């Protein structure tokens, strides 16, 4: 059982570069989420999706974009990376009251 | 809108009990509680549903206050493995799920 899979696990970006964090789930869940967690801090909601083709902003959406063309995939796009985006990114999916997390993607912007 | 947790940090000796609070400006209809170890994803501990029903860990329980704007997590007879950061999580709109500010807990031998 793969669950929620995030790639890459680690990445270093230069300021101004762009990249996509991939998130895939094989549980056919409608609800998916992206969070970021800065060192020593809590998890902040970036974007979420309630189904294919439907996305909405979370608490900290600036500097990010998402798409949800299929139920399985929920990629997070960083445009023009900034040092403030150095963080750990967690993708999650949800069924009812149960939330499943990916293992996280560590991103450093230098 | 982010739920505020208190205390921010707590240190215990093994066997002691702890209470962690999660306060919201609006009524909480259900609250999840998680423990996160450094470098790992949050691990689900329990859920407190709007009717007060609980599902989860046997040595951990939770409750709402009268107005359901605060949930409290009760850790009984703490063990070294209880160390970590605790988060509450809740929906602030339909399936818009956010986390509280977090409480760091350290259990000493």
PDB file of C-alpha atoms in Angstrom:
ATOM      1  CA  UNK A   1       0.000   0.000   0.000  1.00  0.00           C
ATOM      2  CA  UNK A   2       1.683   3.186  -1.196  1.00  0.00           C
ATOM      3  CA  UNK A   3      -0.663   5.652   0.507  1.00  0.00           C
ATOM      4  CA  UNK A   4       0.480   9.246  -0.113  1.00  0.00           C
ATOM      5  CA  UNK A   5       3.716   9.555  -2.052  1.00  0.00           C
ATOM      6  CA  UNK A   6       5.707  12.779  -2.291  1.00  0.00           C
ATOM      7  CA  UNK A   7       8.621  13.466  -4.587  1.00  0.00           C
ATOM      8  CA  UNK A   8      11.297  14.667  -4.352  1.00  0.00           C
ATOM      9  CA  UNK A   9      12.212  14.089  -0.724  1.00  0.00           C
ATOM     10  CA  UNK A  10      15.003  16.657  -0.749  1.00  0.00           C
ATOM     11  CA  UNK A  11      15.709  19.527  -3.099  1.00  0.00           C
ATOM     12  CA  UNK A  12      17.899  22.592  -3.152  1.00  0.00           C
ATOM     13  CA  UNK A  13      16.753  25.456  -5.362  1.00  0.00           C
ATOM     14  CA  UNK A  14      18.402  28.705  -6.287  1.00  0.00           C
ATOM     15  CA  UNK A  15      16.533  31.958  -5.788  1.00  0.00           C
ATOM     16  CA  UNK A  16      14.280  32.611  -8.754  1.00  0.00           C
ATOM     17  CA  UNK A  17      14.093  29.017  -9.947  1.00  0.00           C
ATOM     18  CA  UNK A  18      10.802  27.174 -10.262  1.00  0.00           C
ATOM     19  CA  UNK A  19       9.893  23.635  -9.402  1.00  0.00           C
ATOM     20  CA  UNK A  20       6.992  21.264  -8.825  1.00  0.00           C
ATOM     21  CA  UNK A  21       6.526  19.092  -5.772  1.00  0.00           C
ATOM     22  CA  UNK A  22       4.649  15.971  -6.739  1.00  0.00           C
ATOM     23  CA  UNK A  23       2.006  14.309  -4.590  1.00  0.00           C
ATOM     24  CA  UNK A  24       0.113  11.158  -5.507  1.00  0.00           C
ATOM     25  CA  UNK A  25      -2.310   9.001  -3.564  1.00  0.00           C
ATOM     26  CA  UNK A  26      -3.672   5.605  -4.510  1.00  0.00           C
ATOM     27  CA  UNK A  27      -6.646   5.528  -2.139  1.00  0.00           C
ATOM     28  CA  UNK A  28      -9.129   7.329  -4.395  1.00  0.00           C
ATOM     29  CA  UNK A  29      -9.570  10.135  -1.865  1.00  0.00           C
ATOM     30  CA  UNK A  30     -11.333  13.272  -2.999  1.00  0.00           C
ATOM     31  CA  UNK A  31      -9.727  15.585  -0.450  1.00  0.00           C
ATOM     32  CA  UNK A  32      -6.078  16.530  -0.680  1.00  0.00           C
ATOM     33  CA  UNK A  33      -3.931  19.138   1.050  1.00  0.00           C
ATOM     34  CA  UNK A  34      -0.576  20.853   0.944  1.00  0.00           C
ATOM     35  CA  UNK A  35       1.025  22.171   4.123  1.00  0.00           C
ATOM     36  CA  UNK A  36       4.333  23.808   4.844  1.00  0.00           C
ATOM     37  CA  UNK A  37       6.197  23.620   8.110  1.00  0.00           C
ATOM     38  CA  UNK A  38       8.999  26.039   8.820  1.00  0.00           C
ATOM     39  CA  UNK A  39      11.714  24.957  11.278  1.00  0.00           C
ATOM     40  CA  UNK A  40      10.340  24.772  14.811  1.00  0.00           C
ATOM     41  CA  UNK A  41       6.923  25.959  13.725  1.00  0.00           C
ATOM     42  CA  UNK A  42       3.498  24.512  13.048  1.00  0.00           C
ATOM     43  CA  UNK A  43       1.861  23.351   9.832  1.00  0.00           C
ATOM     44  CA  UNK A  44       0.307  25.975   7.618  1.00  0.00           C
ATOM     45  CA  UNK A  45      -2.241  25.141   4.918  1.00  0.00           C
ATOM     46  CA  UNK A  46      -1.128  26.290   1.454  1.00  0.00           C
ATOM     47  CA  UNK A  47      -3.844  24.919  -0.818  1.00  0.00           C
ATOM     48  CA  UNK A  48      -6.424  22.193  -0.684  1.00  0.00           C
ATOM     49  CA  UNK A  49      -8.697  20.351  -3.097  1.00  0.00           C
ATOM     50  CA  UNK A  50     -12.079  18.734  -2.624  1.00  0.00           C
ATOM     51  CA  UNK A  51     -11.978  16.840  -5.885  1.00  0.00           C
ATOM     52  CA  UNK A  52     -10.569  16.745  -9.379  1.00  0.00           C
ATOM     53  CA  UNK A  53     -10.751  20.183 -10.963  1.00  0.00           C
ATOM     54  CA  UNK A  54     -11.484  21.964  -7.660  1.00  0.00           C
ATOM     55  CA  UNK A  55      -8.840  23.757  -5.618  1.00  0.00           C
ATOM     56  CA  UNK A  56      -8.931  26.510  -3.019  1.00  0.00           C
ATOM     57  CA  UNK A  57      -6.515  28.704  -1.118  1.00  0.00           C
ATOM     58  CA  UNK A  58      -5.394  27.960   2.380  1.00  0.00           C
ATOM     59  CA  UNK A  59      -3.664  30.170   4.936  1.00  0.00           C
ATOM     60  CA  UNK A  60      -0.444  30.865   3.013  1.00  0.00           C
ATOM     61  CA  UNK A  61      -1.042  30.495  -0.759  1.00  0.00           C
ATOM     62  CA  UNK A  62       1.187  33.304  -2.029  1.00  0.00           C
ATOM     63  CA  UNK A  63       4.065  32.112  -4.192  1.00  0.00           C
ATOM     64  CA  UNK A  64       2.436  28.746  -4.943  1.00  0.00           C
ATOM     65  CA  UNK A  65       0.075  27.246  -7.476  1.00  0.00           C
ATOM     66  CA  UNK A  66      -1.710  23.925  -7.598  1.00  0.00           C
ATOM     67  CA  UNK A  67      -3.737  21.883 -10.048  1.00  0.00           C
ATOM     68  CA  UNK A  68      -5.893  18.809  -9.651  1.00  0.00           C
ATOM     69  CA  UNK A  69      -6.509  17.243 -13.035  1.00  0.00           C
ATOM     70  CA  UNK A  70      -6.981  13.741 -11.581  1.00  0.00           C
ATOM     71  CA  UNK A  71      -8.148  12.331  -8.279  1.00  0.00           C
ATOM     72  CA  UNK A  72      -4.732  10.765  -7.688  1.00  0.00           C
ATOM     73  CA  UNK A  73      -2.384  13.715  -8.239  1.00  0.00           C
ATOM     74  CA  UNK A  74      -2.083  17.092  -6.550  1.00  0.00           C
ATOM     75  CA  UNK A  75       1.155  18.825  -7.601  1.00  0.00           C
ATOM     76  CA  UNK A  76       2.371  22.016  -5.920  1.00  0.00           C
ATOM     77  CA  UNK A  77       4.206  24.520  -8.108  1.00  0.00           C
ATOM     78  CA  UNK A  78       6.671  27.048  -6.753  1.00  0.00           C
ATOM     79  CA  UNK A  79       7.296  29.955  -9.085  1.00  0.00           C
ATOM     80  CA  UNK A  80      10.301  32.237  -8.568  1.00  0.00           C
ATOM     81  CA  UNK A  81      11.566  30.507  -5.424  1.00  0.00           C
ATOM     82  CA  UNK A  82      12.499  32.744  -2.499  1.00  0.00           C
ATOM     83  CA  UNK A  83      14.478  31.961   0.689  1.00  0.00           C
ATOM     84  CA  UNK A  84      11.228  32.376   2.649  1.00  0.00           C
ATOM     85  CA  UNK A  85       9.974  29.223   0.935  1.00  0.00           C
ATOM     86  CA  UNK A  86      12.634  27.103   2.613  1.00  0.00           C
ATOM     87  CA  UNK A  87      10.485  24.645   4.506  1.00  0.00           C
ATOM     88  CA  UNK A  88       9.246  21.095   4.814  1.00  0.00           C
ATOM     89  CA  UNK A  89       6.211  20.457   2.655  1.00  0.00           C
ATOM     90  CA  UNK A  90       3.649  17.835   3.576  1.00  0.00           C
ATOM     91  CA  UNK A  91       0.969  16.531   1.263  1.00  0.00           C
ATOM     92  CA  UNK A  92      -2.060  14.791   2.755  1.00  0.00           C
ATOM     93  CA  UNK A  93      -5.228  13.094   1.609  1.00  0.00           C
ATOM     94  CA  UNK A  94      -8.396  12.542   3.551  1.00  0.00           C
ATOM     95  CA  UNK A  95     -11.293  10.155   3.780  1.00  0.00           C
ATOM     96  CA  UNK A  96     -13.966  11.151   6.242  1.00  0.00           C
ATOM     97  CA  UNK A  97     -12.206  12.021   9.469  1.00  0.00           C
ATOM     98  CA  UNK A  98      -8.977  10.164   8.677  1.00  0.00           C
ATOM     99  CA  UNK A  99      -6.058  12.104   7.241  1.00  0.00           C
ATOM    100  CA  UNK A 100      -3.080  10.424   5.621  1.00  0.00           C
ATOM    101  CA  UNK A 101       0.234  12.234   5.339  1.00  0.00           C
ATOM    102  CA  UNK A 102       3.083  11.845   2.944  1.00  0.00           C
ATOM    103  CA  UNK A 103       6.588  11.655   4.349  1.00  0.00           C
ATOM    104  CA  UNK A 104       7.416  15.246   3.496  1.00  0.00           C
ATOM    105  CA  UNK A 105       9.597  17.092   1.020  1.00  0.00           C
ATOM    106  CA  UNK A 106      12.522  19.134   2.380  1.00  0.00           C
ATOM    107  CA  UNK A 107      13.110  22.219   0.248  1.00  0.00           C
ATOM    108  CA  UNK A 108      15.957  24.682   0.676  1.00  0.00           C
ATOM    109  CA  UNK A 109      16.140  27.880  -1.359  1.00  0.00           C
ATOM    110  CA  UNK A 110      19.599  29.479  -1.518  1.00  0.00           C
TER     111      UNK A 110
ATOM    112  CA  UNK B   1      -8.478  31.679  12.688  1.00  0.00           C
ATOM    113  CA  UNK B   2      -5.614  29.376  13.626  1.00  0.00           C
ATOM    114  CA  UNK B   3      -6.375  27.584  16.892  1.00  0.00           C
ATOM    115  CA  UNK B   4      -4.058  28.634  19.689  1.00  0.00           C
ATOM    116  CA  UNK B   5      -2.534  25.948  21.836  1.00  0.00           C
ATOM    117  CA  UNK B   6      -1.356  26.256  25.416  1.00  0.00           C
ATOM    118  CA  UNK B   7       1.045  25.797  26.947  1.00  0.00           C
ATOM    119  CA  UNK B   8       3.619  26.411  24.222  1.00  0.00           C
ATOM    120  CA  UNK B   9       5.991  24.002  25.902  1.00  0.00           C
ATOM    121  CA  UNK B  10       5.947  21.670  28.875  1.00  0.00           C
ATOM    122  CA  UNK B  11       8.513  19.453  30.617  1.00  0.00           C
ATOM    123  CA  UNK B  12       7.408  16.401  32.580  1.00  0.00           C
ATOM    124  CA  UNK B  13       8.923  13.560  34.514  1.00  0.00           C
ATOM    125  CA  UNK B  14       7.978  10.029  33.503  1.00  0.00           C
ATOM    126  CA  UNK B  15       4.676   9.043  35.067  1.00  0.00           C
ATOM    127  CA  UNK B  16       3.355  12.587  35.357  1.00  0.00           C
ATOM    128  CA  UNK B  17       0.182  13.761  33.660  1.00  0.00           C
ATOM    129  CA  UNK B  18      -0.203  16.651  31.236  1.00  0.00           C
ATOM    130  CA  UNK B  19      -2.994  18.730  29.750  1.00  0.00           C
ATOM    131  CA  UNK B  20      -2.720  20.533  26.431  1.00  0.00           C
ATOM    132  CA  UNK B  21      -5.358  23.010  25.324  1.00  0.00           C
ATOM    133  CA  UNK B  22      -6.529  24.011  21.854  1.00  0.00           C
ATOM    134  CA  UNK B  23      -8.587  27.209  21.715  1.00  0.00           C
ATOM    135  CA  UNK B  24     -10.560  28.544  18.782  1.00  0.00           C
ATOM    136  CA  UNK B  25     -12.481  31.748  18.118  1.00  0.00           C
ATOM    137  CA  UNK B  26     -15.331  29.616  16.772  1.00  0.00           C
ATOM    138  CA  UNK B  27     -16.990  26.449  18.000  1.00  0.00           C
ATOM    139  CA  UNK B  28     -15.022  23.297  17.289  1.00  0.00           C
ATOM    140  CA  UNK B  29     -17.135  20.558  15.742  1.00  0.00           C
ATOM    141  CA  UNK B  30     -14.440  17.941  15.699  1.00  0.00           C
ATOM    142  CA  UNK B  31     -10.800  18.020  16.721  1.00  0.00           C
ATOM    143  CA  UNK B  32      -7.962  15.729  15.793  1.00  0.00           C
ATOM    144  CA  UNK B  33      -4.884  15.456  17.970  1.00  0.00           C
ATOM    145  CA  UNK B  34      -1.464  14.557  16.593  1.00  0.00           C
ATOM    146  CA  UNK B  35       2.061  13.992  17.864  1.00  0.00           C
ATOM    147  CA  UNK B  36       4.983  14.897  15.663  1.00  0.00           C
ATOM    148  CA  UNK B  37       8.561  13.771  16.158  1.00  0.00           C
ATOM    149  CA  UNK B  38      11.370  15.812  14.670  1.00  0.00           C
ATOM    150  CA  UNK B  39      11.710  15.240  10.924  1.00  0.00           C
ATOM    151  CA  UNK B  40       8.584  13.125  10.649  1.00  0.00           C
ATOM    152  CA  UNK B  41       5.003  13.635   9.559  1.00  0.00           C
ATOM    153  CA  UNK B  42       2.362  14.111  12.269  1.00  0.00           C
ATOM    154  CA  UNK B  43       0.982  10.887  13.716  1.00  0.00           C
ATOM    155  CA  UNK B  44      -2.723  10.681  14.517  1.00  0.00           C
ATOM    156  CA  UNK B  45      -3.504  10.164  18.206  1.00  0.00           C
ATOM    157  CA  UNK B  46      -7.213  10.614  18.528  1.00  0.00           C
ATOM    158  CA  UNK B  47     -10.290  12.401  17.320  1.00  0.00           C
ATOM    159  CA  UNK B  48     -12.876  14.169  19.433  1.00  0.00           C
ATOM    160  CA  UNK B  49     -16.200  14.389  17.645  1.00  0.00           C
ATOM    161  CA  UNK B  50     -18.865  17.034  18.144  1.00  0.00           C
ATOM    162  CA  UNK B  51     -20.980  14.835  20.397  1.00  0.00           C
ATOM    163  CA  UNK B  52     -17.995  14.178  22.654  1.00  0.00           C
ATOM    164  CA  UNK B  53     -17.249  10.734  21.237  1.00  0.00           C
ATOM    165  CA  UNK B  54     -13.571   9.849  21.204  1.00  0.00           C
ATOM    166  CA  UNK B  55     -11.616   7.450  19.094  1.00  0.00           C
ATOM    167  CA  UNK B  56      -7.957   6.760  19.612  1.00  0.00           C
ATOM    168  CA  UNK B  57      -5.238   6.041  22.120  1.00  0.00           C
ATOM    169  CA  UNK B  58      -6.047   4.272  25.404  1.00  0.00           C
ATOM    170  CA  UNK B  59      -3.881   6.480  27.629  1.00  0.00           C
ATOM    171  CA  UNK B  60      -4.919   9.685  25.941  1.00  0.00           C
ATOM    172  CA  UNK B  61      -8.288  11.357  26.181  1.00  0.00           C
ATOM    173  CA  UNK B  62      -9.783  14.686  25.214  1.00  0.00           C
ATOM    174  CA  UNK B  63     -12.752  16.888  25.970  1.00  0.00           C
ATOM    175  CA  UNK B  64     -14.535  20.054  24.892  1.00  0.00           C
ATOM    176  CA  UNK B  65     -15.330  22.948  27.191  1.00  0.00           C
ATOM    177  CA  UNK B  66     -18.924  24.097  27.577  1.00  0.00           C
ATOM    178  CA  UNK B  67     -18.949  26.377  24.526  1.00  0.00           C
ATOM    179  CA  UNK B  68     -16.883  23.911  22.464  1.00  0.00           C
ATOM    180  CA  UNK B  69     -14.391  26.620  21.685  1.00  0.00           C
ATOM    181  CA  UNK B  70     -11.635  24.771  23.503  1.00  0.00           C
ATOM    182  CA  UNK B  71     -10.492  21.185  23.421  1.00  0.00           C
ATOM    183  CA  UNK B  72      -8.150  19.754  26.014  1.00  0.00           C
ATOM    184  CA  UNK B  73      -5.899  16.729  25.527  1.00  0.00           C
ATOM    185  CA  UNK B  74      -5.099  14.669  28.616  1.00  0.00           C
ATOM    186  CA  UNK B  75      -1.933  12.584  28.689  1.00  0.00           C
ATOM    187  CA  UNK B  76      -1.871  10.098  31.532  1.00  0.00           C
ATOM    188  CA  UNK B  77       1.227   8.552  33.113  1.00  0.00           C
ATOM    189  CA  UNK B  78       3.555   9.990  30.503  1.00  0.00           C
ATOM    190  CA  UNK B  79       6.321   7.892  29.008  1.00  0.00           C
ATOM    191  CA  UNK B  80       9.570   8.934  27.363  1.00  0.00           C
ATOM    192  CA  UNK B  81       7.992   8.118  24.002  1.00  0.00           C
ATOM    193  CA  UNK B  82       5.394  10.852  24.563  1.00  0.00           C
ATOM    194  CA  UNK B  83       8.020  13.510  23.841  1.00  0.00           C
ATOM    195  CA  UNK B  84       7.342  15.495  20.713  1.00  0.00           C
ATOM    196  CA  UNK B  85       5.219  18.338  19.458  1.00  0.00           C
ATOM    197  CA  UNK B  86       1.461  18.036  19.795  1.00  0.00           C
ATOM    198  CA  UNK B  87      -0.947  19.648  17.353  1.00  0.00           C
ATOM    199  CA  UNK B  88      -4.667  19.941  17.252  1.00  0.00           C
ATOM    200  CA  UNK B  89      -6.322  20.002  13.846  1.00  0.00           C
ATOM    201  CA  UNK B  90      -9.797  21.040  12.801  1.00  0.00           C
ATOM    202  CA  UNK B  91     -11.950  22.118   9.860  1.00  0.00           C
ATOM    203  CA  UNK B  92     -12.496  25.888   9.771  1.00  0.00           C
ATOM    204  CA  UNK B  93     -14.758  25.558   6.738  1.00  0.00           C
ATOM    205  CA  UNK B  94     -16.017  22.587   4.770  1.00  0.00           C
ATOM    206  CA  UNK B  95     -12.932  20.346   4.554  1.00  0.00           C
ATOM    207  CA  UNK B  96     -10.585  23.314   4.994  1.00  0.00           C
ATOM    208  CA  UNK B  97      -8.378  21.674   7.581  1.00  0.00           C
ATOM    209  CA  UNK B  98      -5.824  23.588   9.610  1.00  0.00           C
ATOM    210  CA  UNK B  99      -3.591  22.967  12.591  1.00  0.00           C
ATOM    211  CA  UNK B 100      -3.107  24.681  15.919  1.00  0.00           C
ATOM    212  CA  UNK B 101       0.042  26.475  16.948  1.00  0.00           C
ATOM    213  CA  UNK B 102       1.599  23.422  18.603  1.00  0.00           C
ATOM    214  CA  UNK B 103       2.809  22.397  22.070  1.00  0.00           C
ATOM    215  CA  UNK B 104       6.297  20.995  22.647  1.00  0.00           C
ATOM    216  CA  UNK B 105       6.347  18.276  25.260  1.00  0.00           C
ATOM    217  CA  UNK B 106       9.490  16.802  26.770  1.00  0.00           C
ATOM    218  CA  UNK B 107       9.369  13.832  29.089  1.00  0.00           C
ATOM    219  CA  UNK B 108      12.415  13.272  31.294  1.00  0.00           C
ATOM    220  CA  UNK B 109      13.447  10.022  32.913  1.00  0.00           C
TER     221      UNK B 109
END
